Amino acid sequence: MDFASSYDYVVVGAGAAGCVVARRLLDRTDASVLVLEAGGTDDRDSVHHTDIASMTSMWGDPTVTWPYETAAQPALNGRTVHLPQGRLVGGGTSVNAMMYVRGNRRDFDHWNFLGNEGWSYEDVLPYFRRSENYHGASSLYRGADGPLDVVPYPAPSEASLAFLDAARELGFDGGADWDYNGERQENAAFLYQSTRTPGDRRASTATAFLDPLRDDPRLTVHTGATATRVVLSGGVAVGVEYVAGDARHVVGATSEVVVCAGALASPKLLMLSGIGPAAELARHGVDTVVDLPGVGRNLQDHLLFGVAYQSLRDLAFPQLLSEAGIFVHTREGLPAASPDLQYFFGPVQFVDDRYRVDGPGFTFAPILARPHSRGTVSLRSADPLDLPVVDPGYLTAEADVDVLVRGITLARELVETSAFSALRGRELAPGGHLTDRKDLAGYVRESASTVWHPVGTCRMGADRDAVVDARLRTVGVDRLRVADASVMPTITAGNTNAATIMIAEKAADLIVEAAG
């Protein structure tokens, strides 16, 4: 097949994963790399500032985020949930809350248990270390010479220090210097680490990985370029079709196509290319090339909500959306599993307006760290410019509701410790009058929303529903890999950005190994 232009590798998506894959291919090979990014450049000031106002100003802005919205969620009282995703170079890493959480070591051991060779914690730890330049205490678990700056939280509020003390009163470990990305994550309170430079600029994968090689003639980055299908010939990926403005383009890939478009866009692109559930494709008039029923299935996401209190003292405004946190198990009988409950905590009133009051406050935000509920991403139509239908199936597993109800009761136990005695005012939300499980579950269903961590829709594995194998090769198609959060078999306990970067680091090694 003849193409107007060809590259050794075409990477679809310049987000958390795509920037890393491109950089590492350039580092380790002599290949030419084209990166296609549907969004624009990352040149607006708010991308690089780290203050919360600049960050939140981008959320929901369609010039830098995709306006995804879920289908109505029956278990959330029929609500739809806004689920914006990054729409610019750097993807989510250019608009996210800059919190750096690797996940629990058991997460990766579980991926390995599911048959994914090479994905145990010991296997992936070197990739975490490779990517980061950690500015805290050195250890065997942390990297110090990678492209991505990670800093400890510099100036916690009085409330967050009280959170650390309260956790210790209840028998947990931890403290201001506890490294939850180190030897042990669970059962220890800590201060969150952040992807920013020591000079207080956002460290996205674009600035950390891609920018240093922008002058390399082997790298081409096309923004405003929406991939519409992977071009297949005889079961082999040979190129990518994309639209830019009103023009349609087809570009060749002589080695591989690497899809890094994220857990919502990657399965959509595969389906538009004829790779996916045959019945779903036929419904939209898309010819099936490979019947892969798992494409778009297995969607998982983290949910959170606020448990808020008035503060009896003024509190300094935070420099990070969440200052402190902890990971715990809500059920005693699962010590070999990853913790199922995470907290964000900070000196703000993170609740709906109807619960807010004038003056200072602080909020515990319980997070469903290991959801049992599963959802889907499906085509809305065969038009590549239509966003897919996203149905996460939030809280369809009652066990997930149990975890979040426990999140309320544990927050109440923490706030009743002596550590909070000088700060503790009235409970604003859900309100101290709500005590039985039915009422607390009702508050969870009316208040819970996404932490913007969709994963799992092109999961790796060896069974019938797997989309990629353990080397991230798409089942039934040669020279086509997926390398982003969509390949996670199960979601990590904690924010997914760091694990997505790790996946991209490992993917680059797998690609280079395949090239010989």
Short mmCIF file of N, CA and C in Angstrom, two decimals, residues 270-378:
data_model
loop_
_atom_site.label_atom_id
_atom_site.label_comp_id
_atom_site.label_asym_id
_atom_site.label_seq_id
_atom_site.Cartn_x
_atom_site.Cartn_y
_atom_site.Cartn_z
N LEU A 270 -10.20 1.33 17.94
CA LEU A 270 -10.13 -0.07 17.52
C LEU A 270 -11.44 -0.47 16.85
N MET A 271 -12.56 -0.11 17.45
CA MET A 271 -13.85 -0.50 16.88
C MET A 271 -14.07 0.14 15.51
N LEU A 272 -13.72 1.40 15.36
CA LEU A 272 -13.84 2.06 14.06
C LEU A 272 -12.95 1.40 13.01
N SER A 273 -11.92 0.70 13.47
CA SER A 273 -10.99 0.00 12.57
C SER A 273 -11.42 -1.43 12.29
N GLY A 274 -12.58 -1.83 12.83
CA GLY A 274 -13.08 -3.18 12.61
C GLY A 274 -12.59 -4.19 13.62
N ILE A 275 -12.06 -3.72 14.74
CA ILE A 275 -11.53 -4.60 15.78
C ILE A 275 -12.40 -4.43 17.02
N GLY A 276 -13.22 -5.44 17.32
CA GLY A 276 -14.11 -5.31 18.45
C GLY A 276 -15.24 -6.32 18.39
N PRO A 277 -16.26 -6.15 19.25
CA PRO A 277 -17.39 -7.08 19.26
C PRO A 277 -18.14 -7.03 17.93
N ALA A 278 -18.25 -8.16 17.24
CA ALA A 278 -18.82 -8.17 15.90
C ALA A 278 -20.23 -7.61 15.87
N ALA A 279 -21.05 -7.96 16.85
CA ALA A 279 -22.44 -7.48 16.85
C ALA A 279 -22.49 -5.96 17.03
N GLU A 280 -21.62 -5.45 17.87
CA GLU A 280 -21.56 -3.99 18.09
C GLU A 280 -21.12 -3.27 16.82
N LEU A 281 -20.13 -3.81 16.14
CA LEU A 281 -19.65 -3.19 14.91
C LEU A 281 -20.73 -3.24 13.83
N ALA A 282 -21.39 -4.38 13.69
CA ALA A 282 -22.42 -4.53 12.66
C ALA A 282 -23.57 -3.55 12.89
N ARG A 283 -23.88 -3.28 14.13
CA ARG A 283 -24.97 -2.36 14.46
C ARG A 283 -24.73 -0.97 13.89
N HIS A 284 -23.43 -0.63 13.70
CA HIS A 284 -23.07 0.68 13.18
C HIS A 284 -22.52 0.61 11.75
N GLY A 285 -22.64 -0.54 11.11
CA GLY A 285 -22.21 -0.67 9.73
C GLY A 285 -20.71 -0.73 9.54
N VAL A 286 -19.99 -1.12 10.59
CA VAL A 286 -18.54 -1.25 10.51
C VAL A 286 -18.20 -2.72 10.22
N ASP A 287 -17.44 -2.96 9.16
CA ASP A 287 -17.04 -4.33 8.84
C ASP A 287 -16.09 -4.88 9.89
N THR A 288 -16.36 -6.10 10.33
CA THR A 288 -15.52 -6.73 11.33
C THR A 288 -14.28 -7.33 10.69
N VAL A 289 -13.13 -6.92 11.18
CA VAL A 289 -11.85 -7.51 10.77
C VAL A 289 -11.42 -8.58 11.77
N VAL A 290 -11.51 -8.25 13.05
CA VAL A 290 -11.21 -9.19 14.12
C VAL A 290 -12.32 -9.08 15.16
N ASP A 291 -13.00 -10.18 15.44
CA ASP A 291 -14.06 -10.19 16.44
C ASP A 291 -13.43 -10.31 17.83
N LEU A 292 -13.31 -9.18 18.49
CA LEU A 292 -12.73 -9.15 19.84
C LEU A 292 -13.79 -8.64 20.81
N PRO A 293 -14.49 -9.52 21.50
CA PRO A 293 -15.61 -9.09 22.34
C PRO A 293 -15.21 -8.21 23.51
N GLY A 294 -13.92 -8.26 23.91
CA GLY A 294 -13.51 -7.48 25.07
C GLY A 294 -13.25 -6.02 24.81
N VAL A 295 -13.20 -5.59 23.56
CA VAL A 295 -12.94 -4.18 23.27
C VAL A 295 -14.10 -3.33 23.80
N GLY A 296 -13.76 -2.37 24.65
CA GLY A 296 -14.77 -1.51 25.24
C GLY A 296 -15.41 -2.05 26.49
N ARG A 297 -15.10 -3.27 26.87
CA ARG A 297 -15.66 -3.85 28.09
C ARG A 297 -14.68 -3.62 29.25
N ASN A 298 -15.09 -4.02 30.47
CA ASN A 298 -14.20 -3.99 31.64
C ASN A 298 -13.87 -2.56 32.10
N LEU A 299 -14.69 -1.57 31.77
CA LEU A 299 -14.44 -0.20 32.20
C LEU A 299 -14.53 -0.10 33.72
N GLN A 300 -13.50 0.50 34.31
CA GLN A 300 -13.45 0.71 35.76
C GLN A 300 -13.05 2.16 36.04
N ASP A 301 -13.49 2.68 37.16
CA ASP A 301 -13.17 4.06 37.52
C ASP A 301 -13.25 4.20 39.03
N HIS A 302 -12.55 5.19 39.55
CA HIS A 302 -12.63 5.52 40.96
C HIS A 302 -13.74 6.55 41.21
N LEU A 303 -14.45 6.39 42.30
CA LEU A 303 -15.48 7.34 42.73
C LEU A 303 -15.07 7.99 44.04
N LEU A 304 -15.51 9.23 44.26
CA LEU A 304 -15.28 9.92 45.53
C LEU A 304 -16.43 10.85 45.84
N PHE A 305 -16.46 11.34 47.07
CA PHE A 305 -17.43 12.34 47.52
C PHE A 305 -16.86 12.98 48.78
N GLY A 306 -17.53 13.99 49.30
CA GLY A 306 -16.99 14.71 50.44
C GLY A 306 -17.69 14.45 51.76
N VAL A 307 -16.92 14.35 52.83
CA VAL A 307 -17.39 14.36 54.21
C VAL A 307 -16.75 15.58 54.85
N ALA A 308 -17.53 16.64 55.01
CA ALA A 308 -16.96 17.96 55.29
C ALA A 308 -17.33 18.47 56.68
N TYR A 309 -16.44 19.31 57.21
CA TYR A 309 -16.61 19.89 58.55
C TYR A 309 -16.26 21.37 58.52
N GLN A 310 -16.95 22.12 59.37
CA GLN A 310 -16.50 23.47 59.65
C GLN A 310 -15.20 23.41 60.44
N SER A 311 -14.35 24.39 60.23
CA SER A 311 -13.12 24.50 61.01
C SER A 311 -13.27 25.64 62.01
N LEU A 312 -12.82 25.43 63.23
CA LEU A 312 -12.86 26.47 64.26
C LEU A 312 -11.71 27.45 64.12
N ARG A 313 -10.78 27.16 63.22
CA ARG A 313 -9.66 28.06 62.97
C ARG A 313 -9.53 28.31 61.48
N ASP A 314 -8.97 29.45 61.14
CA ASP A 314 -8.66 29.71 59.75
C ASP A 314 -7.57 28.74 59.29
N LEU A 315 -7.66 28.34 58.02
CA LEU A 315 -6.70 27.39 57.46
C LEU A 315 -6.11 27.95 56.18
N ALA A 316 -4.82 27.75 56.01
CA ALA A 316 -4.16 28.21 54.79
C ALA A 316 -4.70 27.44 53.59
N PHE A 317 -4.87 28.16 52.47
CA PHE A 317 -5.37 27.51 51.26
C PHE A 317 -4.30 26.55 50.73
N PRO A 318 -4.69 25.36 50.28
CA PRO A 318 -3.70 24.34 49.90
C PRO A 318 -3.02 24.66 48.58
N GLN A 319 -1.86 24.05 48.39
CA GLN A 319 -1.13 24.12 47.12
C GLN A 319 -1.39 22.90 46.25
N LEU A 320 -2.09 21.92 46.80
CA LEU A 320 -2.44 20.70 46.08
C LEU A 320 -3.89 20.39 46.43
N LEU A 321 -4.64 19.86 45.47
CA LEU A 321 -6.06 19.65 45.69
C LEU A 321 -6.32 18.78 46.91
N SER A 322 -5.47 17.80 47.13
CA SER A 322 -5.52 17.00 48.35
C SER A 322 -4.13 17.01 48.98
N GLU A 323 -4.07 17.36 50.25
CA GLU A 323 -2.77 17.42 50.92
C GLU A 323 -2.38 16.07 51.52
N ALA A 324 -3.32 15.42 52.19
CA ALA A 324 -3.01 14.21 52.97
C ALA A 324 -3.91 13.07 52.54
N GLY A 325 -3.52 11.85 52.91
CA GLY A 325 -4.32 10.70 52.57
C GLY A 325 -3.92 9.45 53.31
N ILE A 326 -4.65 8.38 53.04
CA ILE A 326 -4.36 7.07 53.62
C ILE A 326 -5.06 6.02 52.77
N PHE A 327 -4.50 4.82 52.72
CA PHE A 327 -5.13 3.67 52.07
C PHE A 327 -5.40 2.62 53.14
N VAL A 328 -6.63 2.10 53.19
CA VAL A 328 -7.00 1.11 54.20
C VAL A 328 -7.88 0.03 53.59
N HIS A 329 -7.99 -1.08 54.31
CA HIS A 329 -8.94 -2.13 53.98
C HIS A 329 -10.21 -1.92 54.80
N THR A 330 -11.36 -2.06 54.17
CA THR A 330 -12.61 -1.94 54.92
C THR A 330 -13.10 -3.28 55.44
N ARG A 331 -12.47 -4.37 54.97
CA ARG A 331 -12.83 -5.71 55.42
C ARG A 331 -11.58 -6.40 55.93
N GLU A 332 -11.64 -6.91 57.14
CA GLU A 332 -10.46 -7.48 57.79
C GLU A 332 -10.00 -8.77 57.15
N GLY A 333 -10.87 -9.45 56.43
CA GLY A 333 -10.53 -10.77 55.90
C GLY A 333 -9.78 -10.76 54.59
N LEU A 334 -9.33 -9.57 54.12
CA LEU A 334 -8.66 -9.51 52.83
C LEU A 334 -7.27 -8.87 52.93
N PRO A 335 -6.43 -9.36 53.83
CA PRO A 335 -5.11 -8.71 53.99
C PRO A 335 -4.19 -8.90 52.80
N ALA A 336 -4.44 -9.92 51.97
CA ALA A 336 -3.58 -10.15 50.82
C ALA A 336 -4.02 -9.36 49.60
N ALA A 337 -5.12 -8.63 49.71
CA ALA A 337 -5.61 -7.81 48.60
C ALA A 337 -5.15 -6.37 48.77
N SER A 338 -5.20 -5.62 47.69
CA SER A 338 -4.92 -4.19 47.78
C SER A 338 -5.99 -3.51 48.62
N PRO A 339 -5.66 -2.41 49.28
CA PRO A 339 -6.68 -1.68 50.04
C PRO A 339 -7.80 -1.19 49.13
N ASP A 340 -9.02 -1.19 49.66
CA ASP A 340 -10.17 -0.82 48.84
C ASP A 340 -10.66 0.59 49.09
N LEU A 341 -10.06 1.28 50.08
CA LEU A 341 -10.51 2.63 50.42
C LEU A 341 -9.30 3.56 50.49
N GLN A 342 -9.40 4.68 49.79
CA GLN A 342 -8.38 5.73 49.79
C GLN A 342 -9.04 7.02 50.26
N TYR A 343 -8.25 7.91 50.84
CA TYR A 343 -8.77 9.24 51.19
C TYR A 343 -7.94 10.33 50.52
N PHE A 344 -8.65 11.33 50.03
CA PHE A 344 -8.08 12.66 49.86
C PHE A 344 -8.50 13.46 51.09
N PHE A 345 -7.63 14.36 51.51
CA PHE A 345 -7.98 15.23 52.64
C PHE A 345 -7.33 16.59 52.43
N GLY A 346 -8.07 17.65 52.74
CA GLY A 346 -7.49 18.98 52.64
C GLY A 346 -8.35 20.04 53.29
N PRO A 347 -7.81 21.26 53.44
CA PRO A 347 -8.48 22.36 54.15
C PRO A 347 -9.43 23.14 53.25
N VAL A 348 -10.36 22.43 52.61
CA VAL A 348 -11.36 23.05 51.74
C VAL A 348 -12.70 22.36 52.00
N GLN A 349 -13.80 23.01 51.59
CA GLN A 349 -15.12 22.41 51.65
C GLN A 349 -15.43 21.78 50.30
N PHE A 350 -15.10 20.52 50.15
CA PHE A 350 -15.29 19.81 48.90
C PHE A 350 -16.63 19.07 48.94
N VAL A 351 -17.71 19.82 48.83
CA VAL A 351 -19.07 19.27 48.86
C VAL A 351 -19.96 20.15 47.98
N ASP A 352 -21.17 19.66 47.71
CA ASP A 352 -22.12 20.44 46.93
C ASP A 352 -22.43 21.76 47.63
N ASP A 353 -22.84 22.74 46.83
CA ASP A 353 -23.09 24.08 47.36
C ASP A 353 -24.11 24.09 48.49
N ARG A 354 -25.08 23.19 48.44
CA ARG A 354 -26.12 23.22 49.48
C ARG A 354 -25.60 22.88 50.87
N TYR A 355 -24.41 22.30 50.93
CA TYR A 355 -23.82 21.95 52.22
C TYR A 355 -22.80 22.99 52.70
N ARG A 356 -22.40 23.89 51.84
CA ARG A 356 -21.32 24.82 52.17
C ARG A 356 -21.78 25.90 53.13
N VAL A 357 -20.83 26.40 53.91
CA VAL A 357 -21.08 27.54 54.79
C VAL A 357 -19.94 28.54 54.61
N ASP A 358 -20.17 29.75 55.04
CA ASP A 358 -19.11 30.74 55.02
C ASP A 358 -18.04 30.37 56.04
N GLY A 359 -16.81 30.69 55.72
CA GLY A 359 -15.72 30.43 56.64
C GLY A 359 -14.94 29.18 56.31
N PRO A 360 -13.93 28.89 57.13
CA PRO A 360 -13.03 27.77 56.83
C PRO A 360 -13.68 26.41 57.07
N GLY A 361 -13.12 25.41 56.40
CA GLY A 361 -13.57 24.05 56.59
C GLY A 361 -12.52 23.07 56.12
N PHE A 362 -12.77 21.81 56.36
CA PHE A 362 -11.88 20.76 55.86
C PHE A 362 -12.73 19.56 55.46
N THR A 363 -12.19 18.74 54.56
CA THR A 363 -12.97 17.66 53.98
C THR A 363 -12.17 16.37 53.89
N PHE A 364 -12.81 15.29 54.33
CA PHE A 364 -12.35 13.94 54.04
C PHE A 364 -13.08 13.51 52.75
N ALA A 365 -12.34 13.02 51.77
CA ALA A 365 -12.96 12.54 50.54
C ALA A 365 -12.67 11.06 50.38
N PRO A 366 -13.59 10.19 50.83
CA PRO A 366 -13.40 8.75 50.63
C PRO A 366 -13.43 8.41 49.14
N ILE A 367 -12.54 7.51 48.73
CA ILE A 367 -12.42 7.09 47.33
C ILE A 367 -12.55 5.58 47.25
N LEU A 368 -13.37 5.12 46.34
CA LEU A 368 -13.50 3.69 46.06
C LEU A 368 -12.27 3.25 45.27
N ALA A 369 -11.32 2.67 45.97
CA ALA A 369 -10.02 2.40 45.36
C ALA A 369 -10.01 1.16 44.47
N ARG A 370 -10.84 0.17 44.81
CA ARG A 370 -10.82 -1.09 44.05
C ARG A 370 -12.26 -1.51 43.72
N PRO A 371 -12.90 -0.82 42.78
CA PRO A 371 -14.30 -1.09 42.49
C PRO A 371 -14.54 -2.48 41.93
N HIS A 372 -15.68 -3.06 42.32
CA HIS A 372 -16.14 -4.31 41.73
C HIS A 372 -17.05 -4.04 40.53
N SER A 373 -17.64 -2.87 40.46
CA SER A 373 -18.53 -2.53 39.35
C SER A 373 -17.74 -2.42 38.05
N ARG A 374 -18.38 -2.80 36.96
CA ARG A 374 -17.76 -2.75 35.65
C ARG A 374 -18.71 -2.08 34.66
N GLY A 375 -18.13 -1.42 33.66
CA GLY A 375 -18.94 -0.74 32.67
C GLY A 375 -18.42 -0.95 31.26
N THR A 376 -18.89 -0.13 30.33
CA THR A 376 -18.56 -0.32 28.92
C THR A 376 -18.33 1.02 28.23
N VAL A 377 -17.58 0.95 27.14
CA VAL A 377 -17.46 2.04 26.17
C VAL A 377 -17.90 1.45 24.84
N SER A 378 -18.85 2.10 24.18
CA SER A 378 -19.36 1.59 22.91
C SER A 378 -19.50 2.73 21.91
#
